[in-house]
Amino acid sequence: MTDRLYYRDSFLYDFDAEIREVLDSPRPAIILDRTAFYPTSGGQVHDTGWITSDANAKFRVTEVADTEDGRVVHYFEADRDFDKAALKPGTRVRGQIDATRRRDHMQQHSGQHVLSAAFLRLYNMPTVSFHMADDYCSIDLDTPTLTKEQIESAERLANEIILENRGVDIRFVTREEAGKLGLRKLPPTERDELRIIDIRDFDLSACGGTHVAQTGQIGSILLRKTEKVRQGWRVEFVAGQRAVATARRDFTTLTETAALFSAHIYDVPQQAGKLLDEIRSLRKQRELSQEELAAAQAAALLAETAEINGRKLVVHTLSDRELNFVKLLAQKLTRLSPHAVALLATTSPQPALVFAQSAGQPFDMGALLKEAMTKLGGRGGGSKDLAQGGLPNAEGIDSVLKAIAENLAA
Ligand SMILES: [Zn+2]
């Protein structure tokens, strides 16, 4: 088993060790007799850093993982033909932890203990899981409901505990002793010795993670999104420098948005709401106008089209009209007259055809449209009375419509 130096000192960033094994895995990896590198476990993600051999070969440690039998595997970056002699069993090496990343993990993980204890103390909501991602962390609370007031109160209490700068001690106790201490969380595995993280007079948890020495080092904790999950409620949070970085990003986003409205950031929700109301109202007005315009245009087209063989054949090409407007026009034509057959097109913004006939007319619009599409290179279809299709460009529309109209009139 690897001697885990981080169990006793989370601030140990440099250490000496000896290589025990070199793993023949697809990715090069080594096992040391002792390590300060934290392997991914208990919700906390692994450390990164460097391993330097006496021969002065420096390797970047990119991932650290636990094995089932208690060894810690250090995966490192290396070329295919790296100097294997520099890393063989028995070699003395120096390990260096990426301290910035470690400090961030300590802030998040200790922040989580404080936050979980706050939810438990205030509302008897136990934490059932903890997840640490690159940008934010989350805990899942076992509770059917979670209010905005509860979120704000837990956040306030957690930040008070941080401000009080309470000691955070690492203690090792037997399982029996642990039972008497009243831990917030006992690990499921049967181990004789338990490692306890003791936040003075606030929280006792069995945990193998790396933690700050004083709660003040957490800096601050900021609760973010909450959402209902299968087992309760998920609460996203950020602690320490992440909280500052997140608040900075939020402020930048909000400032950019406020500039669009020429408003103060706190007036953005009201301004956005007002704008959405305006858009809804304009959409409604536009719909009405289009209806009226289509009806008027249909009436004019019918008036100027002579009835031949008891039928009014309207052939008309529009521009700057959406397909929806052309369909509306077709609808108006076939409703205003029981004898209408309409071959309509729009050339822009997107070229399209709409063919329609009044109920009872004898042609097959779907078949006619397919014929036109074959000639013009588009796609579409429809029923006997109404068909539509889109075209890649407006070329040739008028001549194809004219040819179909001549066939229908014959
Ligand atoms: Zn923990």
Short mmCIF file of C-alpha atoms and ligand atoms in Angstrom, two decimals:
data_model
loop_
_atom_site.label_atom_id
_atom_site.label_comp_id
_atom_site.label_asym_id
_atom_site.label_seq_id
_atom_site.Cartn_x
_atom_site.Cartn_y
_atom_site.Cartn_z
CA MET A 1 0.00 0.00 0.00
CA THR A 2 1.20 3.51 -0.79
CA ASP A 3 1.87 5.74 2.24
CA ARG A 4 -0.47 8.69 1.71
CA LEU A 5 1.30 11.81 2.91
CA TYR A 6 -1.72 14.01 2.25
CA TYR A 7 -3.62 12.14 4.98
CA ARG A 8 -1.62 14.04 7.59
CA ASP A 9 -0.71 17.24 5.76
CA SER A 10 -2.80 18.82 2.98
CA PHE A 11 -0.21 21.59 2.54
CA LEU A 12 2.67 19.27 1.64
CA TYR A 13 3.36 20.21 -1.99
CA ASP A 14 6.90 18.74 -2.28
CA PHE A 15 8.06 15.31 -1.22
CA ASP A 16 10.73 12.65 -1.79
CA ALA A 17 9.87 9.09 -2.65
CA GLU A 18 11.12 5.93 -4.24
CA ILE A 19 9.68 4.24 -7.32
CA ARG A 20 8.16 0.85 -6.45
CA GLU A 21 6.61 -0.17 -9.77
CA VAL A 22 6.53 1.01 -13.37
CA LEU A 23 3.22 0.00 -14.92
CA ASP A 24 3.09 -1.40 -18.40
CA SER A 25 -0.23 0.27 -19.19
CA PRO A 26 -1.08 2.01 -22.49
CA ARG A 27 -0.31 5.24 -20.65
CA PRO A 28 2.97 5.25 -18.71
CA ALA A 29 2.44 5.18 -14.95
CA ILE A 30 4.39 4.64 -11.75
CA ILE A 31 3.69 3.65 -8.18
CA LEU A 32 5.75 5.20 -5.36
CA ASP A 33 6.37 4.04 -1.81
CA ARG A 34 4.82 7.29 -0.54
CA THR A 35 2.96 10.13 -2.20
CA ALA A 36 1.39 13.52 -1.57
CA PHE A 37 -0.61 13.25 -4.82
CA TYR A 38 -4.34 12.92 -4.18
CA PRO A 39 -6.08 10.26 -6.32
CA THR A 40 -9.67 10.87 -7.52
CA SER A 41 -11.98 9.63 -4.75
CA GLY A 42 -14.80 10.70 -2.45
CA GLY A 43 -16.07 13.33 -4.88
CA GLN A 44 -12.72 15.14 -5.03
CA VAL A 45 -10.75 15.10 -8.28
CA HIS A 46 -7.07 14.17 -8.46
CA ASP A 47 -4.02 16.40 -8.18
CA THR A 48 -1.63 17.10 -11.02
CA GLY A 49 2.04 18.06 -10.82
CA TRP A 50 5.52 16.83 -11.66
CA ILE A 51 7.82 13.95 -10.82
CA THR A 52 11.55 14.57 -11.17
CA SER A 53 14.11 11.79 -11.02
CA ASP A 54 17.68 12.15 -9.75
CA ALA A 55 18.77 11.99 -13.38
CA ASN A 56 16.88 15.29 -13.68
CA ALA A 57 14.23 13.92 -16.02
CA LYS A 58 10.99 15.79 -15.31
CA PHE A 59 7.60 14.21 -16.02
CA ARG A 60 4.21 15.89 -15.88
CA VAL A 61 1.69 13.94 -13.76
CA THR A 62 -1.67 14.31 -15.51
CA GLU A 63 -3.85 11.88 -13.58
CA VAL A 64 -3.74 10.08 -10.24
CA ALA A 65 -5.93 7.09 -9.38
CA ASP A 66 -6.50 4.55 -6.63
CA THR A 67 -6.14 0.81 -7.14
CA GLU A 68 -8.44 -1.58 -5.32
CA ASP A 69 -5.60 -2.83 -3.12
CA GLY A 70 -4.65 0.64 -1.86
CA ARG A 71 -1.87 1.70 -4.23
CA VAL A 72 -1.79 5.14 -5.85
CA VAL A 73 -1.08 5.21 -9.59
CA HIS A 74 0.56 8.30 -11.10
CA TYR A 75 -0.06 8.61 -14.84
CA PHE A 76 2.38 10.89 -16.59
CA GLU A 77 2.99 12.49 -19.95
CA ALA A 78 5.92 11.11 -21.93
CA ASP A 79 7.01 10.52 -25.51
CA ARG A 80 7.04 6.91 -26.73
CA ASP A 81 10.81 6.82 -26.42
CA PHE A 82 11.13 8.55 -23.04
CA ASP A 83 14.17 7.70 -20.93
CA LYS A 84 12.86 4.59 -19.15
CA ALA A 85 16.14 4.26 -17.26
CA ALA A 86 15.29 7.49 -15.40
CA LEU A 87 12.18 5.85 -13.95
CA LYS A 88 12.87 2.29 -12.85
CA PRO A 89 12.04 0.61 -9.51
CA GLY A 90 14.32 1.80 -6.75
CA THR A 91 14.92 5.23 -8.31
CA ARG A 92 14.66 8.19 -5.93
CA VAL A 93 12.30 10.88 -7.20
CA ARG A 94 10.93 14.21 -6.10
CA GLY A 95 7.21 14.88 -6.37
CA GLN A 96 5.71 18.34 -6.77
CA ILE A 97 1.99 19.03 -6.52
CA ASP A 98 0.39 21.77 -8.62
CA ALA A 99 -0.32 23.92 -5.56
CA THR A 100 -2.85 26.24 -7.23
CA ARG A 101 -5.01 23.31 -8.25
CA ARG A 102 -4.64 21.66 -4.82
CA ARG A 103 -5.60 24.89 -2.99
CA ASP A 104 -8.69 25.17 -5.20
CA HIS A 105 -9.68 21.59 -4.38
CA MET A 106 -9.17 22.22 -0.66
CA GLN A 107 -11.40 25.31 -0.84
CA GLN A 108 -14.14 23.39 -2.67
CA HIS A 109 -14.00 20.27 -0.51
CA SER A 110 -13.80 22.05 2.87
CA GLY A 111 -16.50 24.43 1.58
CA GLN A 112 -18.64 21.38 0.89
CA HIS A 113 -18.24 20.07 4.47
CA VAL A 114 -19.28 23.45 5.88
CA LEU A 115 -22.23 23.75 3.50
CA SER A 116 -23.45 20.19 4.10
CA ALA A 117 -23.25 20.73 7.86
CA ALA A 118 -25.17 24.02 7.49
CA PHE A 119 -28.05 22.34 5.61
CA LEU A 120 -28.11 19.56 8.21
CA ARG A 121 -28.04 21.90 11.22
CA LEU A 122 -30.62 24.34 9.89
CA TYR A 123 -33.07 22.05 8.10
CA ASN A 124 -32.03 18.46 8.88
CA MET A 125 -31.22 17.91 5.19
CA PRO A 126 -28.49 15.28 4.81
CA THR A 127 -26.06 15.40 1.90
CA VAL A 128 -26.15 12.15 -0.09
CA SER A 129 -23.47 12.95 -2.66
CA PHE A 130 -20.78 15.45 -3.61
CA HIS A 131 -19.45 16.15 -7.07
CA MET A 132 -16.49 18.34 -8.05
CA ALA A 133 -16.26 19.49 -11.67
CA ASP A 134 -13.79 21.84 -13.33
CA ASP A 135 -16.00 24.91 -13.06
CA TYR A 136 -18.45 24.22 -10.24
CA CYS A 137 -19.26 21.70 -7.49
CA SER A 138 -22.56 20.26 -6.35
CA ILE A 139 -24.13 18.39 -3.46
CA ASP A 140 -27.34 16.36 -3.56
CA LEU A 141 -29.58 16.95 -0.55
CA ASP A 142 -32.06 14.33 0.61
CA THR A 143 -35.12 16.57 0.85
CA PRO A 144 -38.47 16.73 -0.97
CA THR A 145 -38.44 20.56 -1.09
CA LEU A 146 -35.91 23.37 -1.02
CA THR A 147 -36.92 27.03 -0.79
CA LYS A 148 -35.06 30.19 -1.76
CA GLU A 149 -35.02 31.22 1.93
CA GLN A 150 -33.44 27.89 2.95
CA ILE A 151 -30.77 28.29 0.27
CA GLU A 152 -29.94 31.83 1.39
CA SER A 153 -29.89 30.90 5.10
CA ALA A 154 -27.57 27.92 4.54
CA GLU A 155 -25.28 30.12 2.42
CA ARG A 156 -25.25 32.78 5.15
CA LEU A 157 -24.45 30.29 7.94
CA ALA A 158 -21.71 28.64 5.86
CA ASN A 159 -20.07 32.04 5.24
CA GLU A 160 -20.32 32.93 8.95
CA ILE A 161 -18.47 29.71 9.83
CA ILE A 162 -15.84 30.66 7.22
CA LEU A 163 -15.50 34.18 8.69
CA GLU A 164 -15.09 32.78 12.21
CA ASN A 165 -11.91 31.09 10.93
CA ARG A 166 -12.51 27.89 12.88
CA GLY A 167 -9.80 25.26 13.10
CA VAL A 168 -10.04 22.26 10.78
CA ASP A 169 -8.29 19.27 12.32
CA ILE A 170 -7.43 15.86 10.96
CA ARG A 171 -7.97 13.08 13.51
CA PHE A 172 -7.59 9.34 13.33
CA VAL A 173 -10.02 7.31 15.45
CA THR A 174 -11.20 3.71 15.68
CA ARG A 175 -14.56 2.81 14.21
CA GLU A 176 -15.86 2.30 17.75
CA GLU A 177 -14.73 5.78 18.84
CA ALA A 178 -16.21 7.22 15.66
CA GLY A 179 -19.59 5.70 16.56
CA LYS A 180 -19.58 7.67 19.83
CA LEU A 181 -18.50 10.97 18.23
CA GLY A 182 -21.72 11.36 16.24
CA LEU A 183 -20.26 11.84 12.77
CA ARG A 184 -22.26 13.59 10.08
CA LYS A 185 -21.22 10.86 7.69
CA LEU A 186 -19.74 7.41 8.27
CA PRO A 187 -17.99 5.66 5.37
CA PRO A 188 -19.67 2.47 4.17
CA THR A 189 -16.46 0.41 4.16
CA GLU A 190 -15.43 -1.53 7.28
CA ARG A 191 -12.10 -0.02 8.24
CA ASP A 192 -10.50 -0.17 11.69
CA GLU A 193 -9.06 3.31 11.58
CA LEU A 194 -11.08 6.26 10.36
CA ARG A 195 -9.80 9.65 9.27
CA ILE A 196 -11.99 12.38 10.65
CA ILE A 197 -12.18 15.99 9.44
CA ASP A 198 -13.11 18.05 12.47
CA ILE A 199 -14.38 21.59 11.85
CA ARG A 200 -14.32 22.92 15.38
CA ASP A 201 -17.74 22.67 17.07
CA PHE A 202 -19.47 22.52 13.72
CA ASP A 203 -18.84 19.33 11.74
CA LEU A 204 -17.29 15.89 12.12
CA SER A 205 -17.01 13.79 8.97
CA ALA A 206 -15.07 10.72 7.99
CA CYS A 207 -13.26 11.81 4.84
CA GLY A 208 -10.03 11.06 2.97
CA GLY A 209 -9.89 14.39 1.13
CA THR A 210 -7.48 17.31 1.35
CA HIS A 211 -8.74 20.18 3.51
CA VAL A 212 -7.83 23.67 4.64
CA ALA A 213 -6.38 24.16 8.15
CA GLN A 214 -8.70 27.04 9.10
CA THR A 215 -12.17 27.73 7.67
CA GLY A 216 -11.01 31.24 6.72
CA GLN A 217 -8.89 29.67 3.99
CA ILE A 218 -12.09 28.61 2.21
CA GLY A 219 -12.54 32.32 1.49
CA SER A 220 -16.23 32.31 0.73
CA ILE A 221 -18.98 30.12 -0.61
CA LEU A 222 -21.52 31.07 -3.25
CA LEU A 223 -24.60 28.97 -3.97
CA ARG A 224 -25.71 28.87 -7.58
CA LYS A 225 -28.23 26.76 -9.50
CA THR A 226 -30.54 24.40 -7.65
CA GLU A 227 -32.56 21.69 -9.35
CA LYS A 228 -34.85 18.81 -8.45
CA VAL A 229 -33.13 15.46 -8.98
CA ARG A 230 -34.35 11.91 -8.57
CA GLN A 231 -33.18 11.64 -4.97
CA GLY A 232 -33.87 15.16 -3.75
CA TRP A 233 -32.36 18.54 -4.63
CA ARG A 234 -29.04 19.33 -6.28
CA VAL A 235 -27.28 22.51 -5.11
CA GLU A 236 -24.41 23.88 -7.21
CA PHE A 237 -21.82 25.97 -5.42
CA VAL A 238 -18.39 27.53 -5.83
CA ALA A 239 -15.93 28.34 -3.05
CA GLY A 240 -12.83 30.49 -2.64
CA GLN A 241 -11.19 31.89 -5.78
CA ARG A 242 -13.79 30.06 -7.87
CA ALA A 243 -16.52 32.11 -6.17
CA VAL A 244 -14.68 35.33 -7.10
CA ALA A 245 -14.03 34.14 -10.67
CA THR A 246 -17.67 33.12 -11.07
CA ALA A 247 -18.96 36.40 -9.67
CA ARG A 248 -16.60 38.24 -12.03
CA ARG A 249 -17.92 36.28 -15.04
CA ASP A 250 -21.52 36.87 -13.96
CA PHE A 251 -20.86 40.59 -13.63
CA THR A 252 -19.24 40.78 -17.08
CA THR A 253 -22.18 38.96 -18.67
CA LEU A 254 -24.68 41.14 -16.90
CA THR A 255 -22.79 44.33 -17.79
CA GLU A 256 -22.71 43.39 -21.49
CA THR A 257 -26.44 42.66 -21.37
CA ALA A 258 -27.20 45.90 -19.54
CA ALA A 259 -25.25 47.84 -22.19
CA LEU A 260 -27.59 46.44 -24.88
CA PHE A 261 -30.50 47.98 -22.99
CA SER A 262 -28.56 51.09 -21.91
CA ALA A 263 -29.74 50.20 -18.43
CA HIS A 264 -28.30 49.58 -14.98
CA ILE A 265 -27.54 45.88 -14.41
CA TYR A 266 -30.25 45.61 -11.75
CA ASP A 267 -32.86 46.85 -14.25
CA VAL A 268 -32.02 44.16 -16.83
CA PRO A 269 -34.84 41.71 -15.87
CA GLN A 270 -37.45 44.49 -16.05
CA GLN A 271 -36.04 45.80 -19.37
CA ALA A 272 -35.90 42.32 -20.87
CA GLY A 273 -39.46 41.62 -19.73
CA LYS A 274 -40.64 44.87 -21.33
CA LEU A 275 -38.91 44.00 -24.59
CA LEU A 276 -40.44 40.51 -24.68
CA ASP A 277 -43.90 42.01 -24.14
CA GLU A 278 -43.27 44.36 -27.05
CA ILE A 279 -42.13 41.48 -29.27
CA ARG A 280 -45.25 39.46 -28.41
CA SER A 281 -47.47 42.43 -29.21
CA LEU A 282 -45.63 43.15 -32.49
CA ARG A 283 -45.92 39.50 -33.53
CA LYS A 284 -49.65 39.63 -32.99
CA GLN A 285 -49.95 42.87 -35.00
CA ARG A 286 -47.81 41.41 -37.77
CA GLU A 287 -50.01 38.30 -37.97
CA LEU A 288 -53.10 40.49 -38.28
CA SER A 289 -51.50 42.70 -40.94
CA GLN A 290 -50.42 39.68 -42.95
CA GLU A 291 -53.92 38.24 -42.83
CA GLU A 292 -55.39 41.53 -44.05
CA LEU A 293 -52.74 41.99 -46.72
CA ALA A 294 -53.20 38.43 -48.03
CA ALA A 295 -56.97 38.87 -48.16
CA ALA A 296 -56.68 42.20 -50.04
CA GLN A 297 -54.09 40.82 -52.44
CA ALA A 298 -56.20 37.70 -53.08
CA ALA A 299 -59.25 39.84 -53.83
CA ALA A 300 -57.23 42.02 -56.25
CA LEU A 301 -55.73 38.99 -58.02
CA LEU A 302 -59.14 37.38 -58.43
CA ALA A 303 -60.60 40.68 -59.76
CA GLU A 304 -57.93 41.01 -62.44
CA THR A 305 -58.05 37.34 -63.49
CA ALA A 306 -60.55 36.44 -66.19
CA GLU A 307 -62.69 33.36 -65.66
CA ILE A 308 -61.95 30.84 -68.43
CA ASN A 309 -63.91 27.59 -68.70
CA GLY A 310 -65.52 28.45 -65.36
CA ARG A 311 -62.13 28.63 -63.65
CA LYS A 312 -59.84 31.43 -62.43
CA LEU A 313 -56.21 30.45 -62.94
CA VAL A 314 -54.00 32.75 -60.86
CA VAL A 315 -50.27 32.64 -61.66
CA HIS A 316 -48.29 35.02 -59.47
CA THR A 317 -44.71 35.41 -58.28
CA LEU A 318 -43.87 37.46 -55.17
CA SER A 319 -40.60 38.63 -53.71
CA ASP A 320 -39.54 39.45 -50.14
CA ARG A 321 -42.27 37.16 -48.82
CA GLU A 322 -41.90 34.16 -46.52
CA LEU A 323 -43.36 30.82 -47.51
CA ASN A 324 -45.98 31.26 -44.77
CA PHE A 325 -47.34 34.40 -46.42
CA VAL A 326 -47.57 32.65 -49.81
CA LYS A 327 -49.54 29.84 -48.16
CA LEU A 328 -51.81 32.41 -46.54
CA LEU A 329 -52.40 34.02 -49.94
CA ALA A 330 -53.20 30.61 -51.49
CA GLN A 331 -55.65 29.94 -48.66
CA LYS A 332 -57.40 33.31 -49.19
CA LEU A 333 -57.62 32.79 -53.00
CA THR A 334 -59.18 29.33 -52.72
CA ARG A 335 -61.61 30.47 -50.00
CA LEU A 336 -62.67 33.72 -51.65
CA SER A 337 -63.49 31.93 -54.91
CA PRO A 338 -64.87 28.39 -55.41
CA HIS A 339 -63.26 28.34 -58.89
CA ALA A 340 -59.66 29.30 -58.07
CA VAL A 341 -56.52 27.48 -59.09
CA ALA A 342 -53.38 29.24 -57.82
CA LEU A 343 -49.79 28.69 -58.93
CA LEU A 344 -47.82 30.93 -56.55
CA ALA A 345 -44.14 31.49 -55.95
CA THR A 346 -41.80 33.61 -53.88
CA THR A 347 -38.26 34.38 -55.03
CA SER A 348 -36.90 35.69 -51.71
CA PRO A 349 -35.82 35.45 -48.93
CA GLN A 350 -36.07 31.71 -49.66
CA PRO A 351 -37.42 30.66 -53.11
CA ALA A 352 -40.53 28.45 -52.79
CA LEU A 353 -43.69 27.35 -54.63
CA VAL A 354 -47.26 26.96 -53.35
CA PHE A 355 -49.93 25.36 -55.55
CA ALA A 356 -53.58 25.35 -54.42
CA GLN A 357 -57.06 24.86 -55.80
CA SER A 358 -60.58 25.49 -54.42
CA ALA A 359 -62.32 22.40 -53.06
CA GLY A 360 -63.96 20.46 -55.90
CA GLN A 361 -61.53 21.54 -58.66
CA PRO A 362 -60.26 18.59 -60.70
CA PHE A 363 -56.46 18.90 -60.71
CA ASP A 364 -53.81 17.29 -58.50
CA MET A 365 -51.66 20.01 -56.91
CA GLY A 366 -49.33 17.48 -55.27
CA ALA A 367 -48.51 15.87 -58.62
CA LEU A 368 -48.11 19.26 -60.36
CA LEU A 369 -45.78 20.49 -57.65
CA LYS A 370 -43.62 17.34 -57.88
CA GLU A 371 -43.38 17.95 -61.63
CA ALA A 372 -42.26 21.56 -61.05
CA MET A 373 -39.77 20.48 -58.37
CA THR A 374 -38.21 17.94 -60.72
CA LYS A 375 -37.66 20.69 -63.29
CA LEU A 376 -36.38 23.27 -60.79
CA GLY A 377 -34.35 21.00 -58.53
CA GLY A 378 -36.24 21.48 -55.27
CA ARG A 379 -38.05 19.35 -52.72
CA GLY A 380 -41.68 19.32 -51.68
CA GLY A 381 -45.12 17.75 -51.88
CA GLY A 382 -48.65 17.91 -50.59
CA SER A 383 -52.26 16.90 -51.15
CA LYS A 384 -54.61 17.14 -54.11
CA ASP A 385 -55.72 20.67 -53.10
CA LEU A 386 -52.57 22.15 -51.53
CA ALA A 387 -48.86 21.53 -52.08
CA GLN A 388 -45.64 23.41 -51.31
CA GLY A 389 -41.92 23.08 -51.79
CA GLY A 390 -38.61 24.90 -51.39
CA LEU A 391 -36.13 25.72 -54.15
CA PRO A 392 -32.36 26.22 -54.09
CA ASN A 393 -32.69 29.38 -56.25
CA ALA A 394 -35.26 31.47 -58.11
CA GLU A 395 -34.02 30.68 -61.60
CA GLY A 396 -36.60 29.37 -64.08
CA ILE A 397 -39.62 29.76 -61.77
CA ASP A 398 -41.65 31.96 -64.14
CA SER A 399 -41.19 29.76 -67.24
CA VAL A 400 -42.08 26.55 -65.34
CA LEU A 401 -45.23 28.18 -63.85
CA LYS A 402 -46.19 29.47 -67.31
CA ALA A 403 -45.80 26.02 -68.87
CA ILE A 404 -47.93 24.36 -66.15
CA ALA A 405 -50.61 27.08 -66.51
CA GLU A 406 -50.76 26.55 -70.27
CA ASN A 407 -51.26 22.79 -69.74
CA LEU A 408 -54.05 23.43 -67.23
CA ALA A 409 -55.83 25.90 -69.55
CA ALA A 410 -55.65 23.58 -72.55
ZN ZN B 1 -15.13 15.07 2.43
#
